[in-house]
């Protein structure tokens, strides 16, 4: 794997730090006029999601991390692992609940998502920004209310619970923004 | 093919820069300080162990001469002072290799001035007056905060920067989430001071008033005189506004023997850190031997001043063409 010097650190670069794969968020060159040069780096640990600050002496280097984001199709859950497939190669990957994390509540069989691979093994799963899911359970709304004010919780086919307007009913399909968990609209089949 | 040829700054910024330069020239004209020019290409260069330079070759067939793009006009201006110029100032480009970032461009604009007969406190008052004039109508500052390096260091960290104790500094680093400093700085006092000052002190300086820090530890002497009463500190001043380092000044060292041995020490330090080898500037040393009048001087980074005047987040926004567009 390539080695990157502090001058090459930029947002998005994947490097190894303390034996974990990390992504650089921000890199600031700090140098007192006549003093020692440092790079103050904001970095995300891709395993834990935690963001830390770390200072390097300018010119220090870190090993690159073999981390790639791959578009995949979510196949099924066997109870222990969730299975994904790369549509072009048909290559399959499995990931446990710890890796899938929050993404699990948005994943419907056959939907596409992004799987981050580290050394060819899943590291994280990110659902599509927008998903369309069926409501399996919600209180019946007040008849005639079309204003959308207020709202009520609705359970979706994948288990996620989102707030929806009062007029939306069980059995309907809705569009949700997975980044915020917010209801966007009804989807007419 | 689309080529990005346009400037990185707005046209309005060009006007703001021109206005700033006019204000500075007016300020010094009113005080009868003479504007001068000195070469950007020089046969010698400063020995500062933390500065890297650009070199080029003067082709004058059959001769060739290695020349240095100046990291500051300091040496040439001191030769003018020694020749009897009186108080002088210069607005010029300075070049520093290996520096690029939100506050750094390898080529930048510097204002440097020297006041013959001024002590460091007198120079500090004039720095304050110039800044008040430049920021007039943009920001209203309280009277300048003038505080020693030791006092400001202690007030933010409880650490003593002059009576340096490695154990105290290492413990501070562990307790403040910067334990990497222990590896980076080791036993090097200057590195520790640079690390902690730039991370934990500088960001707080110069918000309500401009901030002038003076009385630097002797390890940061550079071209400043050692304090007459306390040899552990040096007569150096730095200017900070809104957490940004803007300038660096000295009660100028005139003793050519002392200057020569500092050059030797810095050249040795450069060798130890495997920086390019250089020779000391004998023309400066000869000028000091002939006699530098007692004077104080400071260099101020004008692009950074412009960043603050325009509330720009990056130096790219105030330069017509920063290095990535040059």
Coordinates of C-alpha atoms in Angstrom, one line a residue:
Chain A
X1 CA 0.0 0.0 0.0
X2 CA 1.1 3.5 -0.7
X3 CA 2.5 5.8 2.0
X4 CA 1.2 9.4 2.3
X5 CA 3.0 12.4 3.7
X6 CA 1.2 15.1 5.7
X7 CA 1.3 17.3 2.6
X8 CA -0.8 14.8 0.8
X9 CA -3.4 14.5 3.5
X10 CA -6.7 15.7 2.2
X11 CA -10.4 15.2 3.0
X12 CA -11.4 11.6 2.0
X13 CA -7.9 10.0 2.0
X14 CA -8.0 6.6 3.8
X15 CA -5.0 5.9 6.0
X16 CA -4.0 3.5 8.8
X17 CA -3.7 5.1 12.2
X18 CA -3.2 3.0 15.4
X19 CA -3.9 -0.1 13.3
X20 CA -7.4 1.0 12.4
X21 CA -8.5 2.3 9.0
X22 CA -9.4 6.0 9.1
X23 CA -10.6 8.7 6.8
X24 CA -9.0 12.2 6.8
X25 CA -11.7 14.9 7.4
X26 CA -9.5 18.0 7.6
X27 CA -5.8 18.9 7.5
X28 CA -4.5 22.2 8.8
X29 CA -0.9 23.3 8.3
X30 CA 0.3 25.0 11.5
X31 CA 3.6 26.8 11.6
X32 CA 4.8 29.5 13.9
X33 CA 6.7 32.1 11.8
X34 CA 10.1 30.9 12.9
X35 CA 9.1 27.6 14.6
X36 CA 8.4 24.0 14.0
X37 CA 5.8 23.0 11.4
X38 CA 2.9 20.7 12.4
X39 CA -0.2 19.3 10.7
X40 CA -3.3 19.3 12.8
X41 CA -5.5 16.6 11.4
X42 CA -9.2 15.7 12.0
X43 CA -9.7 12.1 11.3
X44 CA -12.5 9.6 11.5
X45 CA -11.9 6.0 12.6
X46 CA -13.9 4.0 10.1
X47 CA -14.4 1.1 12.5
X48 CA -15.9 3.0 15.4
X49 CA -17.1 6.1 13.5
X50 CA -15.3 8.3 16.2
X51 CA -13.7 11.6 15.1
X52 CA -10.4 12.5 16.7
X53 CA -7.8 15.2 16.4
X54 CA -4.2 14.3 16.0
X55 CA -1.2 16.4 15.4
X56 CA 1.7 15.3 13.2
X57 CA 5.1 16.7 12.6
X58 CA 5.0 18.1 9.0
X59 CA 6.6 15.6 6.7
X60 CA 5.6 12.5 8.8
X61 CA 3.7 9.9 6.8
X62 CA 1.0 7.3 7.3
X63 CA 0.3 4.1 5.4
X64 CA -2.7 4.2 3.1
X65 CA -5.6 1.9 4.0
X66 CA -7.1 -0.4 1.4
X67 CA -10.6 1.0 1.8
X68 CA -13.1 1.3 -1.0
X69 CA -16.8 2.1 -1.2
X70 CA -18.7 -0.4 -3.5
X71 CA -22.3 -0.3 -4.6
X72 CA -23.9 -3.6 -3.7
X73 CA -27.3 -5.2 -3.6
X74 CA -28.6 -6.3 -0.2
X75 CA -29.7 -10.0 -0.5
X76 CA -31.0 -11.4 2.8
X77 CA -30.5 -11.9 6.5
X78 CA -29.7 -15.4 7.7
X79 CA -30.2 -14.5 11.3
X80 CA -26.5 -14.1 12.0
X81 CA -25.2 -12.4 8.9
X82 CA -26.6 -10.1 6.3
X83 CA -25.5 -10.9 2.8
X84 CA -24.6 -8.5 0.0
X85 CA -23.7 -9.0 -3.7
X86 CA -21.6 -6.9 -6.1
X87 CA -24.0 -6.8 -9.1
X88 CA -21.3 -6.8 -11.8
X89 CA -19.2 -9.7 -10.5
X90 CA -21.9 -11.5 -8.5
X91 CA -19.3 -11.7 -5.7
X92 CA -21.0 -12.0 -2.3
X93 CA -20.1 -10.6 1.1
X94 CA -21.4 -11.2 4.6
X95 CA -21.5 -8.7 7.4
X96 CA -22.7 -9.1 11.1
X97 CA -25.0 -6.7 12.9
X98 CA -22.1 -4.8 14.4
X99 CA -20.9 -3.9 11.0
X100 CA -24.3 -3.2 9.5
X101 CA -25.3 -1.1 12.5
X102 CA -28.0 1.5 12.0
X103 CA -28.2 0.7 8.3
X104 CA -30.1 -2.5 9.1
X105 CA -33.4 -0.7 9.7
X106 CA -33.4 0.6 6.2
X107 CA -32.3 -2.5 4.2
X108 CA -35.0 -4.3 2.2
X109 CA -34.1 -7.4 0.1
X110 CA -32.9 -6.5 -3.3
X111 CA -32.3 -2.8 -2.5
X112 CA -29.0 -1.2 -3.4
X113 CA -26.6 0.2 -0.8
X114 CA -23.0 1.1 -0.3
X115 CA -20.7 -1.3 1.4
X116 CA -17.3 -0.1 2.6
X117 CA -14.6 -2.8 2.1
X118 CA -11.4 -2.8 4.1
X119 CA -8.9 -5.4 2.8
X120 CA -11.9 -6.8 0.9
X121 CA -14.0 -7.4 4.0
X122 CA -17.1 -5.3 4.9
X123 CA -16.3 -2.5 7.3
X124 CA -19.5 -0.5 7.2
X125 CA -22.8 -0.3 5.3
X126 CA -24.6 2.8 4.2
X127 CA -28.1 2.6 2.9
X128 CA -29.3 4.6 -0.2
X129 CA -30.1 8.2 0.7
X130 CA -33.7 7.6 -0.1
X131 CA -35.6 4.4 0.4
X132 CA -39.2 3.4 -0.3
X133 CA -40.8 1.2 2.3
X134 CA -44.3 0.0 3.2
X135 CA -45.9 1.0 6.5
X136 CA -46.9 -2.1 8.5
X137 CA -48.3 -0.4 11.5
X138 CA -49.7 3.0 12.3
X139 CA -52.7 4.5 14.2
X140 CA -55.6 5.3 11.9
X141 CA -55.5 9.0 11.2
X142 CA -58.4 11.3 12.0
X143 CA -60.8 11.2 9.0
X144 CA -60.7 14.3 6.9
X145 CA -57.3 15.5 8.2
X146 CA -55.2 16.3 5.2
X147 CA -53.1 19.1 6.7
X148 CA -50.2 17.0 7.8
X149 CA -49.8 18.9 11.0
X150 CA -48.7 17.0 14.0
X151 CA -47.9 13.6 12.7
X152 CA -47.7 10.1 14.3
X153 CA -45.2 7.2 14.5
X154 CA -45.4 4.6 11.7
X155 CA -43.5 1.2 11.7
X156 CA -42.0 0.2 8.4
X157 CA -41.5 -3.2 6.8
X158 CA -37.8 -3.2 7.8
X159 CA -38.6 -2.3 11.5
X160 CA -37.7 1.4 11.3
X161 CA -40.1 3.8 13.0
X162 CA -40.6 7.3 11.4
X163 CA -43.0 10.2 12.0
X164 CA -45.5 10.5 9.2
X165 CA -48.5 12.9 8.6
X166 CA -51.8 11.8 10.1
X167 CA -53.4 11.0 6.7
X168 CA -50.8 8.3 5.8
X169 CA -52.2 4.8 6.5
X170 CA -51.0 1.2 7.1
X171 CA -50.2 -0.5 3.8
X172 CA -49.1 2.6 2.0
X173 CA -45.5 3.0 0.7
X174 CA -43.6 6.0 1.7
X175 CA -40.3 7.6 0.7
X176 CA -37.8 8.3 3.6
X177 CA -34.5 10.1 3.8
X178 CA -32.2 7.7 5.6
X179 CA -29.7 10.4 6.6
X180 CA -32.2 12.1 8.8
X181 CA -34.9 9.4 9.2
X182 CA -37.5 11.8 7.9
X183 CA -40.6 11.2 5.9
X184 CA -40.5 12.7 2.4
X185 CA -43.7 11.7 0.6
X186 CA -46.2 9.0 -0.2
X187 CA -45.3 6.8 -3.2
X188 CA -48.1 6.0 -5.5
X189 CA -47.8 2.5 -6.7
Chain B
X1 CA -10.7 21.7 -22.2
X2 CA -11.6 24.0 -19.4
X3 CA -8.6 25.8 -17.8
X4 CA -9.2 27.5 -14.5
X5 CA -7.5 30.8 -15.3
X6 CA -9.4 33.2 -13.0
X7 CA -8.1 34.8 -9.8
X8 CA -8.9 33.2 -6.5
X9 CA -9.9 36.5 -4.9
X10 CA -12.8 38.9 -5.8
X11 CA -12.2 42.1 -7.6
X12 CA -13.3 43.8 -4.4
X13 CA -10.4 42.2 -2.7
X14 CA -8.0 43.8 -5.1
X15 CA -9.4 47.2 -4.1
X16 CA -9.2 46.3 -0.4
X17 CA -5.6 45.3 -0.8
X18 CA -4.7 48.5 -2.6
X19 CA -6.4 50.5 0.1
X20 CA -4.5 48.7 2.8
X21 CA -1.2 49.4 1.0
X22 CA -2.1 53.1 0.6
X23 CA -2.9 53.3 4.4
X24 CA 0.4 51.8 5.3
X25 CA 2.4 54.2 3.0
X26 CA 0.4 57.1 4.4
X27 CA 1.2 56.0 8.0
X28 CA 4.9 55.9 7.4
X29 CA 5.0 59.0 5.2
X30 CA 3.5 61.0 8.1
X31 CA 6.2 59.6 10.4
X32 CA 9.0 60.3 7.9
X33 CA 10.0 56.7 7.7
X34 CA 11.7 56.1 4.3
X35 CA 10.3 53.5 1.9
X36 CA 13.1 51.4 0.4
X37 CA 13.6 48.4 -1.9
X38 CA 16.2 45.6 -1.5
X39 CA 16.9 42.6 -3.7
X40 CA 14.6 39.6 -3.7
X41 CA 17.5 37.6 -5.2
X42 CA 20.5 37.5 -2.8
X43 CA 23.8 35.7 -2.7
X44 CA 23.2 34.6 0.9
X45 CA 20.2 33.7 3.1
X46 CA 19.1 33.5 6.7
X47 CA 20.3 30.5 8.6
X48 CA 17.0 30.0 10.5
X49 CA 16.8 26.3 11.3
X50 CA 13.0 26.1 10.6
X51 CA 12.9 28.0 7.3
X52 CA 13.4 26.5 3.8
X53 CA 14.3 28.6 0.8
X54 CA 14.1 28.6 -3.0
X55 CA 17.3 28.8 -4.9
X56 CA 17.9 29.8 -8.5
X57 CA 20.9 30.2 -10.8
X58 CA 22.1 33.4 -12.3
X59 CA 23.4 32.6 -15.8
X60 CA 26.0 35.0 -17.0
X61 CA 28.0 32.9 -19.4
X62 CA 30.6 31.7 -18.7
X63 CA 29.8 32.4 -15.0
X64 CA 27.1 30.9 -12.9
X65 CA 26.0 32.0 -9.5
X66 CA 23.6 30.4 -7.0
X67 CA 21.1 32.9 -5.7
X68 CA 18.5 32.7 -3.0
X69 CA 15.0 34.1 -3.1
X70 CA 14.9 36.0 0.2
X71 CA 12.9 34.6 3.1
X72 CA 12.7 38.2 4.5
X73 CA 14.4 41.5 3.5
X74 CA 16.0 41.7 7.0
X75 CA 19.7 41.3 6.2
X76 CA 19.7 43.8 3.3
X77 CA 17.7 46.3 5.3
X78 CA 20.1 46.1 8.2
X79 CA 22.9 46.8 5.7
X80 CA 21.1 50.0 4.8
X81 CA 20.6 50.9 8.5
X82 CA 24.3 50.4 9.1
X83 CA 25.1 52.7 6.2
X84 CA 23.1 55.5 7.8
X85 CA 19.7 55.3 6.2
X86 CA 17.8 56.2 9.3
X87 CA 14.3 54.6 9.9
X88 CA 13.1 52.6 6.9
X89 CA 10.3 50.4 5.8
X90 CA 9.6 48.0 2.9
X91 CA 6.7 46.3 1.4
X92 CA 7.9 43.3 -0.6
X93 CA 7.5 39.6 -1.5
X94 CA 9.1 37.0 0.7
X95 CA 9.6 33.4 -0.2
X96 CA 9.5 30.3 2.0
X97 CA 9.7 26.9 0.6
X98 CA 7.6 24.0 1.9
X99 CA 4.8 26.2 3.3
X100 CA 1.3 26.0 2.1
X101 CA -2.0 26.0 4.0
X102 CA -4.9 28.0 5.2
X103 CA -2.5 30.7 6.5
X104 CA 0.6 30.0 4.3
X105 CA 1.5 30.6 0.7
X106 CA 5.2 30.0 -0.3
X107 CA 5.3 33.5 -1.8
X108 CA 3.7 36.2 0.3
X109 CA 3.7 40.0 1.0
X110 CA 5.6 41.3 3.9
X111 CA 5.8 44.7 5.5
X112 CA 9.1 45.2 7.4
X113 CA 10.1 48.3 9.2
X114 CA 13.0 49.5 11.4
X115 CA 13.0 52.4 13.8
X116 CA 16.4 53.8 14.7
X117 CA 16.7 54.7 18.4
X118 CA 13.4 52.8 19.3
X119 CA 13.3 50.4 22.2
X120 CA 11.1 47.4 21.9
X121 CA 8.2 49.0 24.0
X122 CA 8.3 52.1 21.7
X123 CA 8.1 49.8 18.6
X124 CA 5.2 48.0 20.3
X125 CA 3.3 51.2 20.6
X126 CA 3.8 52.0 17.0
X127 CA 2.6 48.5 15.9
X128 CA -0.5 49.1 17.9
X129 CA -1.1 52.5 16.2
X130 CA -0.6 51.1 12.8
X131 CA -3.1 48.2 13.4
X132 CA -5.6 50.6 14.9
X133 CA -5.3 52.7 11.7
X134 CA -5.7 49.7 9.4
X135 CA -8.7 48.2 11.3
X136 CA -10.3 51.7 11.7
X137 CA -14.0 51.4 10.8
X138 CA -13.8 47.6 10.5
X139 CA -13.2 46.5 14.0
X140 CA -12.9 48.6 17.2
X141 CA -10.3 47.2 19.5
X142 CA -9.6 48.0 23.1
X143 CA -6.1 49.3 23.8
X144 CA -3.5 46.7 23.0
X145 CA -2.9 43.8 25.4
X146 CA 0.8 43.6 26.1
X147 CA 1.8 40.5 28.0
X148 CA 5.0 38.4 28.5
X149 CA 5.4 35.0 26.9
X150 CA 5.9 33.5 30.3
X151 CA 2.7 35.1 31.8
X152 CA 0.5 34.1 28.9
X153 CA 1.9 30.6 28.8
X154 CA 1.3 30.1 32.5
X155 CA -2.2 31.6 32.5
X156 CA -3.4 29.1 29.9
X157 CA -1.4 26.0 30.8
X158 CA 0.1 26.5 34.3
X159 CA 3.4 25.5 32.6
X160 CA 6.6 27.5 32.9
X161 CA 8.1 28.1 29.5
X162 CA 11.4 29.4 30.8
X163 CA 12.2 27.0 33.6
X164 CA 11.4 24.1 31.3
X165 CA 10.6 20.7 32.9
X166 CA 10.1 17.7 30.5
X167 CA 8.1 15.8 33.1
X168 CA 5.6 18.7 33.5
X169 CA 5.2 19.1 29.8
X170 CA 4.7 15.4 29.2
X171 CA 2.1 15.2 32.0
X172 CA 0.3 18.2 30.5
X173 CA 0.3 16.5 27.1
X174 CA -1.2 13.3 28.5
X175 CA -3.9 15.2 30.4
X176 CA -4.9 17.3 27.5
X177 CA -5.3 14.7 24.7
X178 CA -2.1 15.6 22.9
X179 CA 0.1 12.7 24.0
X180 CA 1.5 12.6 20.4
X181 CA 3.5 15.7 21.5
X182 CA 5.7 13.5 23.6
X183 CA 6.9 11.6 20.6
X184 CA 7.1 14.7 18.3
X185 CA 8.9 17.0 20.8
X186 CA 11.0 14.6 22.9
X187 CA 13.4 16.7 25.0
X188 CA 13.4 19.7 22.6
X189 CA 12.1 22.7 24.6
X190 CA 11.5 24.9 21.5
X191 CA 9.4 22.2 19.9
X192 CA 7.3 21.8 23.0
X193 CA 6.8 25.5 23.3
X194 CA 5.8 25.8 19.6
X195 CA 3.4 22.8 19.9
X196 CA 1.6 23.9 23.0
X197 CA 1.6 27.6 22.1
X198 CA 0.2 27.1 18.6
X199 CA -2.4 24.5 19.8
X200 CA -3.6 25.8 23.1
X201 CA -2.7 29.5 23.5
X202 CA -2.5 31.3 20.2
X203 CA -6.2 30.6 19.2
X204 CA -7.3 32.7 22.3
X205 CA -5.1 35.8 21.6
X206 CA -6.1 39.1 20.2
X207 CA -9.9 39.0 20.2
X208 CA -10.9 42.2 22.1
X209 CA -7.7 44.0 21.5
X210 CA -4.6 43.4 19.4
X211 CA -2.2 41.2 21.4
X212 CA 1.5 41.8 21.7
X213 CA 3.5 39.0 23.3
X214 CA 7.1 39.9 24.4
X215 CA 9.9 38.5 26.5
X216 CA 10.4 35.3 24.6
X217 CA 12.5 32.5 26.2
X218 CA 16.2 32.8 25.2
X219 CA 15.9 29.6 23.0
X220 CA 13.7 31.8 20.6
X221 CA 16.3 34.6 20.3
X222 CA 16.7 34.4 16.5
X223 CA 18.0 37.9 15.7
X224 CA 16.8 39.6 18.9
X225 CA 19.0 40.9 21.7
X226 CA 19.1 39.0 24.9
X227 CA 17.4 41.0 27.6
X228 CA 19.8 43.3 29.5
X229 CA 18.4 42.4 32.9
X230 CA 17.4 38.8 32.5
X231 CA 19.5 36.6 30.2
X232 CA 16.8 33.9 30.2
X233 CA 14.6 36.0 28.0
X234 CA 15.1 37.8 24.7
X235 CA 13.8 41.1 23.5
X236 CA 11.4 39.7 20.9
X237 CA 7.8 40.6 20.2
X238 CA 5.0 38.8 18.3
X239 CA 1.7 40.3 17.1
X240 CA -1.6 38.3 17.3
X241 CA -5.0 39.3 16.2
X242 CA -8.0 36.9 16.4
X243 CA -5.8 34.0 17.0
X244 CA -3.6 34.6 13.9
X245 CA 0.1 35.3 14.1
X246 CA 0.8 38.4 12.1
X247 CA 4.2 39.7 13.0
X248 CA 7.5 39.1 14.6
X249 CA 9.9 41.8 15.8
X250 CA 13.1 42.4 17.7
X251 CA 15.2 44.8 19.6
X252 CA 17.8 44.1 16.9
X253 CA 21.0 42.3 17.8
X254 CA 24.0 44.5 16.8
X255 CA 26.9 42.5 18.2
X256 CA 28.5 40.9 15.2
X257 CA 30.4 38.3 17.2
X258 CA 27.3 37.2 18.9
X259 CA 25.5 37.2 15.6
X260 CA 28.2 35.1 14.0
X261 CA 28.1 32.5 16.7
X262 CA 24.3 32.3 16.5
X263 CA 24.7 31.7 12.7
X264 CA 27.2 28.9 13.5
X265 CA 24.8 27.3 16.0
X266 CA 21.9 27.5 13.5
X267 CA 24.0 26.1 10.7
X268 CA 24.8 23.1 12.9
X269 CA 21.1 22.7 13.8
X270 CA 20.3 22.7 10.1
X271 CA 22.9 20.1 9.5
X272 CA 21.5 17.9 12.3
X273 CA 18.0 18.1 10.8
X274 CA 19.4 17.4 7.3
X275 CA 18.3 20.7 5.8
X276 CA 20.2 22.1 2.9
X277 CA 23.6 23.5 3.8
X278 CA 24.3 27.2 3.7
X279 CA 27.0 29.7 4.5
X280 CA 26.6 32.7 6.8
X281 CA 26.0 36.1 5.3
X282 CA 29.4 37.8 5.6
X283 CA 28.1 41.1 4.2
X284 CA 25.6 41.3 7.1
X285 CA 28.3 40.5 9.6
X286 CA 30.6 43.1 8.1
X287 CA 27.8 45.7 8.3
X288 CA 27.2 44.8 12.0
X289 CA 30.9 45.1 12.6
X290 CA 30.9 48.5 11.0
X291 CA 28.1 49.4 13.4
X292 CA 24.3 48.9 13.4
X293 CA 22.5 51.8 15.1
X294 CA 20.4 50.8 18.1
X295 CA 17.0 50.0 16.5
X296 CA 13.9 47.8 16.7
X297 CA 12.1 46.3 13.8
X298 CA 9.3 44.0 12.9
X299 CA 8.0 42.0 9.9
X300 CA 4.2 41.7 9.4
X301 CA 2.5 39.3 7.0
X302 CA 0.1 41.6 5.0
X303 CA -1.9 38.8 3.3
X304 CA -2.9 37.6 6.8
X305 CA -3.8 41.2 7.8
X306 CA -6.0 41.3 4.7
X307 CA -7.6 38.0 5.7
X308 CA -8.7 39.5 9.0
X309 CA -9.8 42.8 7.4
X310 CA -12.0 40.9 5.0
X311 CA -13.0 38.0 7.3
X312 CA -11.6 35.5 4.8
X313 CA -11.1 31.9 6.0
X314 CA -8.1 31.2 3.8
X315 CA -5.2 33.0 2.3
X316 CA -6.3 31.8 -1.1
X317 CA -9.2 34.2 -0.9
X318 CA -7.0 37.3 -0.6
X319 CA -4.3 36.4 -3.1
X320 CA -4.9 37.0 -6.8
X321 CA -3.3 33.7 -7.7
X322 CA -2.2 31.5 -4.8
X323 CA 0.4 28.8 -5.5
X324 CA -2.3 26.4 -6.8
X325 CA -3.3 29.0 -9.4
X326 CA 0.1 30.6 -10.0

